[in-house]
XYZ file of C-alpha atoms in Angstrom:
456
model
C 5.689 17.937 -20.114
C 6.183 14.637 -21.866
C 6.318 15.016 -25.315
C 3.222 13.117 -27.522
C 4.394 9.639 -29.135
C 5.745 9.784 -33.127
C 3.906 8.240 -35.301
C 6.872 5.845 -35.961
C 6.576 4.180 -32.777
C 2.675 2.916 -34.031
C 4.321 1.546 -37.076
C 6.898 0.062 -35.242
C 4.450 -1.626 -32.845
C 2.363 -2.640 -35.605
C 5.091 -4.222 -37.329
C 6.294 -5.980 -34.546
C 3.000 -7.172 -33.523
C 0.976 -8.226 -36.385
C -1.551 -10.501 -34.459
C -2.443 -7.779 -32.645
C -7.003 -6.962 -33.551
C -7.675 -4.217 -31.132
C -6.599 -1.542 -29.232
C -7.741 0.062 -25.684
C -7.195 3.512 -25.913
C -7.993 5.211 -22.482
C -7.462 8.060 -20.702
C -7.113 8.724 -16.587
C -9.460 10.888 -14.901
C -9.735 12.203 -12.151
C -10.842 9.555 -9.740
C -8.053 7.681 -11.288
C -10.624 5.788 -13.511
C -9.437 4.840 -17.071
C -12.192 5.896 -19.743
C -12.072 5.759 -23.244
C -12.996 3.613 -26.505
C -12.319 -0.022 -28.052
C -10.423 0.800 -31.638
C -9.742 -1.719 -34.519
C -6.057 -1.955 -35.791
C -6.952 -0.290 -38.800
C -7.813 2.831 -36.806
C -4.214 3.614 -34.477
C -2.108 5.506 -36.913
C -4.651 8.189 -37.322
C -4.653 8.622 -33.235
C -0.603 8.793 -33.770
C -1.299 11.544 -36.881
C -3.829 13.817 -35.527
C -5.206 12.647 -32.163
C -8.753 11.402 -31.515
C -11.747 13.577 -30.395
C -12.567 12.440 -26.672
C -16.243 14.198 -25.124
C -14.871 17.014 -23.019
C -17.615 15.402 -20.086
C -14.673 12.847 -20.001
C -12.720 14.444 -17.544
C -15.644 15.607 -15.155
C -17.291 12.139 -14.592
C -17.897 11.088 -10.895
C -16.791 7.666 -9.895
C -19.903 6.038 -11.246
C -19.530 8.075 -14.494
C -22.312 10.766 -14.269
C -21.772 14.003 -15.767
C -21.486 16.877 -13.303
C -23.544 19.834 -14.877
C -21.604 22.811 -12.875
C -17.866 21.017 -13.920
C -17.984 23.291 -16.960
C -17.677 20.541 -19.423
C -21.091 19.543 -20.052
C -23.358 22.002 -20.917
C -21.687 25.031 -21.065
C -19.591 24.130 -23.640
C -22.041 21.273 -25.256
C -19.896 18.519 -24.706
C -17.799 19.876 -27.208
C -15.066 16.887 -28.844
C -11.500 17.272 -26.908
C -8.210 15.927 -29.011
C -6.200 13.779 -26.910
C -2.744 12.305 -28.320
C -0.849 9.105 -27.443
C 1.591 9.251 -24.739
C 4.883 8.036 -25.721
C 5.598 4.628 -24.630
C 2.420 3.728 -23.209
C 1.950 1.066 -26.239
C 2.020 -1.968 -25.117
C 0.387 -5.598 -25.761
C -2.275 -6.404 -22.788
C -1.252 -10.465 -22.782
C -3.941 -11.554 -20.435
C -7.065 -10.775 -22.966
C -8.793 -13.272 -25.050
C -8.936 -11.317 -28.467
C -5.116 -10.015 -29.233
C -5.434 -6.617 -27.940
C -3.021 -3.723 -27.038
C -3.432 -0.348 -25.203
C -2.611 2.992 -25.231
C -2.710 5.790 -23.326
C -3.730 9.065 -24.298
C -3.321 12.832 -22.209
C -5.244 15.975 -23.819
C -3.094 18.077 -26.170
C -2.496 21.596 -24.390
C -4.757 23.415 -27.010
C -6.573 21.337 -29.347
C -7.643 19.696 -25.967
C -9.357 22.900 -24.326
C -11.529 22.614 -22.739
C -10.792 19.442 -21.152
C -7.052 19.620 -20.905
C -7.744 22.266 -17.450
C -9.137 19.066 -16.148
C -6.139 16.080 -17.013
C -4.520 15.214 -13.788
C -1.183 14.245 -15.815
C -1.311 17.514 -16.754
C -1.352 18.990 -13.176
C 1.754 16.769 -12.653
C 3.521 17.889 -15.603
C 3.057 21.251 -14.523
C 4.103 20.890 -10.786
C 7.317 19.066 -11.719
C 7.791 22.030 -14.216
C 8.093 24.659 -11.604
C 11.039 21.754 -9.456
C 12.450 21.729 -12.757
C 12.949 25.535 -13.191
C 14.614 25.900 -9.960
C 16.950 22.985 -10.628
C 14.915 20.429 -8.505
C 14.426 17.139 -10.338
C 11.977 14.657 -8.294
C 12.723 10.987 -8.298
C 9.825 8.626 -7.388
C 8.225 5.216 -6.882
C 4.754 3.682 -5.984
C 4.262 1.224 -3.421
C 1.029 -0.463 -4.280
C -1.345 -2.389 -1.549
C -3.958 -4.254 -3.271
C -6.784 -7.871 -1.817
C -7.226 -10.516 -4.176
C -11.214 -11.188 -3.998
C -13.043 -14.029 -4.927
C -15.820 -12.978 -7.639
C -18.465 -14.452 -5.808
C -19.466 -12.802 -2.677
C -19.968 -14.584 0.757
C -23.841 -15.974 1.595
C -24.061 -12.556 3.288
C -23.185 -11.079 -0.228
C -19.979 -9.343 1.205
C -16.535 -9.479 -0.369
C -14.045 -12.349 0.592
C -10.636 -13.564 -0.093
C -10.181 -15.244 -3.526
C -9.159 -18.458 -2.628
C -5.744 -20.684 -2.565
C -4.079 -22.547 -5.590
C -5.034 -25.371 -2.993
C -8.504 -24.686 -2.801
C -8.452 -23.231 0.901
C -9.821 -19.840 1.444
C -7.256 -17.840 3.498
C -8.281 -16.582 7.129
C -5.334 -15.307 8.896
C -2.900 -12.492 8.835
C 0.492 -14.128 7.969
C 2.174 -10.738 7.584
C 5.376 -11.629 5.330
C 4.076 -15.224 4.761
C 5.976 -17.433 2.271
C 3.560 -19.702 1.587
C 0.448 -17.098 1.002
C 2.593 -15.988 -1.960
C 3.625 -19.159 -3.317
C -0.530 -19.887 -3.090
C -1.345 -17.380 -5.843
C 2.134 -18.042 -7.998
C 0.034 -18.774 -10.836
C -1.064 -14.910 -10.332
C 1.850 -13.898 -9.717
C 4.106 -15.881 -12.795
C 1.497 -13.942 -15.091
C 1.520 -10.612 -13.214
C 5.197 -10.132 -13.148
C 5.493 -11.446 -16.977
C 2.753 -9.389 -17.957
C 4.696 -6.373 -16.876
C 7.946 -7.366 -18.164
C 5.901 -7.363 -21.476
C 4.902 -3.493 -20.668
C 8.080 -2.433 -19.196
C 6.989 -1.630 -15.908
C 9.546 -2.088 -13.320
C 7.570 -4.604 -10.767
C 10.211 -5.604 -8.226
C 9.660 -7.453 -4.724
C 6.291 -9.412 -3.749
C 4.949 -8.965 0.540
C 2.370 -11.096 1.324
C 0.735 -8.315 3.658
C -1.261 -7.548 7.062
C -4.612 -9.393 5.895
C -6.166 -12.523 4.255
C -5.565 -12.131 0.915
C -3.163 -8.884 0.629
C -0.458 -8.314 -1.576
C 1.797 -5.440 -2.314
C 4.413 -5.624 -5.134
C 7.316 -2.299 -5.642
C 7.759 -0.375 -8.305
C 11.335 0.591 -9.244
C 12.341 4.365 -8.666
C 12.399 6.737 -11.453
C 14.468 9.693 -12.259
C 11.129 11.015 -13.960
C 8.056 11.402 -11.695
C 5.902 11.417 -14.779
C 6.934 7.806 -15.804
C 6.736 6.844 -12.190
C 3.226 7.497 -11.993
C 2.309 6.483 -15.883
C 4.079 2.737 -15.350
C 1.545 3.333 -11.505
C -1.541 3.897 -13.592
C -0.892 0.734 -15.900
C 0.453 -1.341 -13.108
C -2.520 -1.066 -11.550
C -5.469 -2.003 -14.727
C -2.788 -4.568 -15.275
C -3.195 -5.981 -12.061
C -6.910 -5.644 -12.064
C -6.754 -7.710 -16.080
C -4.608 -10.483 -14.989
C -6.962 -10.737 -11.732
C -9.628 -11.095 -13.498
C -8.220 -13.793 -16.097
C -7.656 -15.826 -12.798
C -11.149 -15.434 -11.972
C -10.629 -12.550 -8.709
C -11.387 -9.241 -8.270
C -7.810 -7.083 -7.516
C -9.574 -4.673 -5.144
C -7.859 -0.972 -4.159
C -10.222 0.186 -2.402
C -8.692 2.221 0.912
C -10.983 0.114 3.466
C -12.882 -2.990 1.929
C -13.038 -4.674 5.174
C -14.301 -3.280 8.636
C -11.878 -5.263 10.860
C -8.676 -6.076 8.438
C -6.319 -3.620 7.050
C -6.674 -0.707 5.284
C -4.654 -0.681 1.564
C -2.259 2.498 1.166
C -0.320 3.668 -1.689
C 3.392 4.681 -0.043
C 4.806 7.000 -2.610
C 8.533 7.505 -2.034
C 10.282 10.628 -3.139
C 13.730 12.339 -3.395
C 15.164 15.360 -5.111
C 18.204 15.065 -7.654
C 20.035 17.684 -8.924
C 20.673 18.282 -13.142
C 23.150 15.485 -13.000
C 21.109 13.283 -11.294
C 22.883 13.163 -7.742
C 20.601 12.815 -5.136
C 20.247 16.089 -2.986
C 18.658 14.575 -0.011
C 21.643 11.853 0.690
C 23.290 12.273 3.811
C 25.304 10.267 6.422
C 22.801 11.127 8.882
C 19.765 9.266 8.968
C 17.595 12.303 9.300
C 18.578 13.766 5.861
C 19.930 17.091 4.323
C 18.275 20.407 5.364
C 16.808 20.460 1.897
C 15.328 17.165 2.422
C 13.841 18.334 6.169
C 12.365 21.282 3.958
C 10.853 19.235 2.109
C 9.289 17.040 5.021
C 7.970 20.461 6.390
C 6.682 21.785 3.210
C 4.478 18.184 3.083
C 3.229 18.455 6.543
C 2.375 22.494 5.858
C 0.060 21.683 3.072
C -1.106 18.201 4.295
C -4.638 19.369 5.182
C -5.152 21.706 1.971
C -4.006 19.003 0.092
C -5.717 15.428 1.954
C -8.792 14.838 -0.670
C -5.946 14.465 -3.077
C -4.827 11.496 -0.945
C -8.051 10.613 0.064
C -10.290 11.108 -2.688
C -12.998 9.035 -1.565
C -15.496 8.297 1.683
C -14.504 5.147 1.914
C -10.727 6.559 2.300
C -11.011 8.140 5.770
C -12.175 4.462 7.135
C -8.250 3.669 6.735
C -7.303 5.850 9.497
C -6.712 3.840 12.569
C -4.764 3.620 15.849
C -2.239 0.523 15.472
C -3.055 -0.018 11.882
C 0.044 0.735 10.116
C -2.126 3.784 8.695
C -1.036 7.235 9.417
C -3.133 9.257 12.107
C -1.486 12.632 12.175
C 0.815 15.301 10.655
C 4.145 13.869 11.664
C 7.276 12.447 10.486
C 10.020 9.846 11.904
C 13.330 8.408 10.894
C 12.402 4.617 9.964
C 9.921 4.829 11.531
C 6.267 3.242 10.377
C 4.146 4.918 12.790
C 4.427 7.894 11.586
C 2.984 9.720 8.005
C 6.485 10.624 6.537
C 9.037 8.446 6.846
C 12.749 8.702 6.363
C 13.893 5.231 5.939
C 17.241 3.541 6.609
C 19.813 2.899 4.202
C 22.382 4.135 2.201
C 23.203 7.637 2.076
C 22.801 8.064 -1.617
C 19.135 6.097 -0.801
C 18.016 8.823 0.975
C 14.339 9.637 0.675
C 10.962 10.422 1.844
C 8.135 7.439 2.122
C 5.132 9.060 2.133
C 2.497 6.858 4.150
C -1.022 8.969 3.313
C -2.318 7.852 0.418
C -4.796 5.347 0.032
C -4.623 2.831 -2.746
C -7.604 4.569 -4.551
C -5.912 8.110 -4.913
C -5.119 8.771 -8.089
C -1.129 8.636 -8.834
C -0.818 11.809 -10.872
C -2.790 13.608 -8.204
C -1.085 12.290 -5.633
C 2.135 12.727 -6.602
C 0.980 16.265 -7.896
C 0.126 16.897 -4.331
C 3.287 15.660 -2.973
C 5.658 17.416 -4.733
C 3.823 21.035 -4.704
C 3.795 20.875 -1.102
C 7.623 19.796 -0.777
C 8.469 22.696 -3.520
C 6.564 25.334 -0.692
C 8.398 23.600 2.305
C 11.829 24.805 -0.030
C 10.542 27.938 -1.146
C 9.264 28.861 2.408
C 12.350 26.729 4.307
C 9.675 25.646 6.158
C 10.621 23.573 9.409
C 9.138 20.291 10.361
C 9.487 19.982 14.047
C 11.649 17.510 15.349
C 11.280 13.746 13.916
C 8.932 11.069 16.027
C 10.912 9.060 18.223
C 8.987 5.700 19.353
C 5.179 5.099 19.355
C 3.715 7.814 17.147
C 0.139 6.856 17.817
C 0.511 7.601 21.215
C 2.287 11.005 20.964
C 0.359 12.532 18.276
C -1.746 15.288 19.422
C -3.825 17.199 15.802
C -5.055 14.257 13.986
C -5.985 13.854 10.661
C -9.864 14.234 9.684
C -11.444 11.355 9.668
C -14.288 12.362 7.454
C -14.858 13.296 3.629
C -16.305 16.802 3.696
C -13.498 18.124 6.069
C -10.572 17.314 3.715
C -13.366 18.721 0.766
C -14.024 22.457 2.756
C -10.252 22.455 3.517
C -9.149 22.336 -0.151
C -11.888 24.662 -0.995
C -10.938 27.245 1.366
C -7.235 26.795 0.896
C -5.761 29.824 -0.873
C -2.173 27.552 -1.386
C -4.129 24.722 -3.581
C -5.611 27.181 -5.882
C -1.894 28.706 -6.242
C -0.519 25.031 -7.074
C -3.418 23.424 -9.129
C -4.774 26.080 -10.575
C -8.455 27.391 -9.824
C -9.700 25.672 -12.969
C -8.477 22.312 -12.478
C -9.648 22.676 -8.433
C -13.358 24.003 -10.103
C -13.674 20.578 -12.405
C -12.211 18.541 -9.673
C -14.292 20.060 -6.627
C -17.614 20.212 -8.461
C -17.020 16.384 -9.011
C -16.153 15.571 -5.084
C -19.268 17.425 -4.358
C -21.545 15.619 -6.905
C -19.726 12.463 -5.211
C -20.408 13.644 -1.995
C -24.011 14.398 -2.078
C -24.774 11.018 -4.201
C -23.168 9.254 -1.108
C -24.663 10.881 1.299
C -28.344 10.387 -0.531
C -27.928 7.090 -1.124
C -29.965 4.545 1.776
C -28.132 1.305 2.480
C -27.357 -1.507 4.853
C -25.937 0.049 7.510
C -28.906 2.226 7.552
C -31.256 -0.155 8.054
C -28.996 -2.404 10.038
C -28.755 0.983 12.463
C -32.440 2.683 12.550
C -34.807 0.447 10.852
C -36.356 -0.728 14.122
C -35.002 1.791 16.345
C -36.402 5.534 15.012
């Protein structure tokens, strides 16, 4: 567990940054949605001295921010105040808002936090790498984000569309790897990549990707999985802020369009040792044993473990034949049909790309996910099978559910996820899905009426 900022580093800040008015202090939950309060600068050092009381419903919110009564945080415990502490380094100036404004991120303090602090994700992924860490396992990681630039304005059919050009066009085609698609939105990009120089996240390499209107920028690897995934979460509301000061939407939703591609979140993992040499690096392109462990551990606990990658209904929409989006439980040498991927390289580059998550998965959940299920495949020595050679849409044989309430039942049922997240983080989390899922599946739309209106 990362330990909670010192109160020098708010004096510091504010001492560097004496323009700065306000500051965003949010926390992640669940859904991966960042909730929290609007403070005046007067107001941060007492966050930094003794935390600030967040509603304990905080953490058991659905997507559209109801409460969910049976989460245990509502009523039960009358929405009892929650102290949640700054998370070192998460500080930082927010240079695409009007008023001079800075964020920072809290996580629930292990017992001044109760109830709440059962339900913080980054406290699920604390606790996972915690049990690597005992057995001398050290994960490295990175996030590989997918994300459309929208135009604000919907079409005349009131659908989304693609934000358009620096030259005024709106773009149509593909133009997978184009040049000029990224040089259209370099006014987005000059302030995305020097808004997160200002933050210190590590953006790296720009793909103009398989739709109008797609981008995907890397994030550098870490040796710590928990900074990986905090410099995720505020790569992503950063992208979404300096979309918005450009007048677009920066969308993450899994499967916005019907007939364009899908937007995944490739996480990409490896396992160092205490001095920080990387245990799955091997001449051969297939890996170490440990790292073929690993891959079997993943693929083991893939089902018990998919609503974590999938949160959402709109996430099993992603899952198509010949859509760069994985399909089944299987794993290849550089190799992007498949849902694990080895790629090339290096030996000392050696690591997994996991191809399963959508873009709407939460990181710390994700990642939380990940690495319990490669810390089994060790434990257990599980094997994977022998690696995908060639077309893996065409060889694979169990696919992956396609639908929300499968992945839900599984993780309910599943005796392993209750070992690895605990049965009173899955209660919170579950009772939310299920809220989510029966608010979906009440709701009458469109495609309803589209379907039956004239037809039942």
């Amino acid at each position: 567990m990362s330990v909670f900022a010192s109160l020098h580093e708010a004096q510091a800040f504010l001492e560097h940054n004496p323009d700065i008015e306000m500051f965003e202090l949010f926390i992640l939950d669940n859904n991966g949605v960042s909730r929290g309060k609007l403070l005046h600068r007067d107001e941060l050092l007492a966050v930094y001295q003794s935390g600030r009381p967040l509603p304990s419903t905080i953490l058991g919110l659905t997507i559209n921010g109801d409460d969910v009564e049976n989460s245990g945080l509502v009523w039960d415990v009358g929405d009892i105040d929650c102290r949640a502490y700054p998370i070192s380094g998460s500080l930082q100036r927010m240079p695409w808002r009007l008023i001079p404004t800075a964020a920072v991120q809290v996580s629930m303090h292990p017992t001044e936090g109760l109830p709440a602090t059962v339900a913080d994700p980054r406290h699920l992924l604390a606790k996972v790498i915690q049990g690597l860490n005992a057995d001398g396992y050290y994960p490295v990681m990175a996030a590989e984000l997918e994300f459309y630039l929208l135009d604000q304005k919907p079409d005349r059919n009131g659908r989304p569309q693609p934000a358009r050009d620096a030259d005024g066009s709106r773009p149509r085609s593909t133009q997978v790897y184009g040049l000029r698609e990224l040089e259209q939105i370099e006014p987005f990009l000059a302030d995305l990549y020097s808004a997160c120089k200002v933050q210190g996240i590590p953006a790296r390499t720009a793909i103009s990707e398989y739709a109008p209107g797609q981008v995907e920028i890397t994030l550098e690897h870490r040796a710590d999985a928990l900074q990986a995934m905090d410099e995720a979460v505020r790569y992503k509301r950063l992208v979404k802020g300096v979309a918005h000061r450009h007048g677009m939407t920066a969308c993450f939703m899994a499967k916005p369009f019907d007939d364009l591609a899908g937007t995944g979140m490739h996480m990409h993992v490896s396992l160092a040792d205490a001095q920080g040499h990387n245990l799955f690096a091997s001449d051969t392109a297939d890996g170490t044993p440990l790292l073929r462990q690993a891959v079997g551990g993943m693929l083991g606990t893939l089902l018990d473990s998919l609503l974590m990658f999938c949160p959402n209904a709109n996430s099993y929409r992603r899952f198509q034949t010949n859509s760069y989006a994985p399909l089944a439980a299987t794993w290849g040498v550089d190799n992007r049909t498949v849902s694990l991927r080895i790629p090339g390289g290096p030996a000392n580059s050696r690591h997994i790309e996991h191809r399963i998550c959508g873009a709407d998965a939460n990181p710390y959940l994700a990642a939380a996910a990940i690495l319990a299920g490669i810390h089994r495949g060790i434990r257990e020595q599980c094997d994977p099978g022998p690696a995908v050679q060639g077309n893996g849409y065409a060889q694979a044989t169990a696919l992956l559910p396609t639908d929300w309430l499968t992945t839900l039942r599984a993780m309910e049922a599943s005796t392993w996820a209750q070992e690895a997240f605990g049965r009173e983080f899955l209660g919170v989390f579950l009772a939310v899905k299920r809220a989510e899922y029966r608010q979906f599946m009440g709701e009458v739309g469109e495609q309803d009426w589209r379907w039956y209106l004239n037809q039942a």
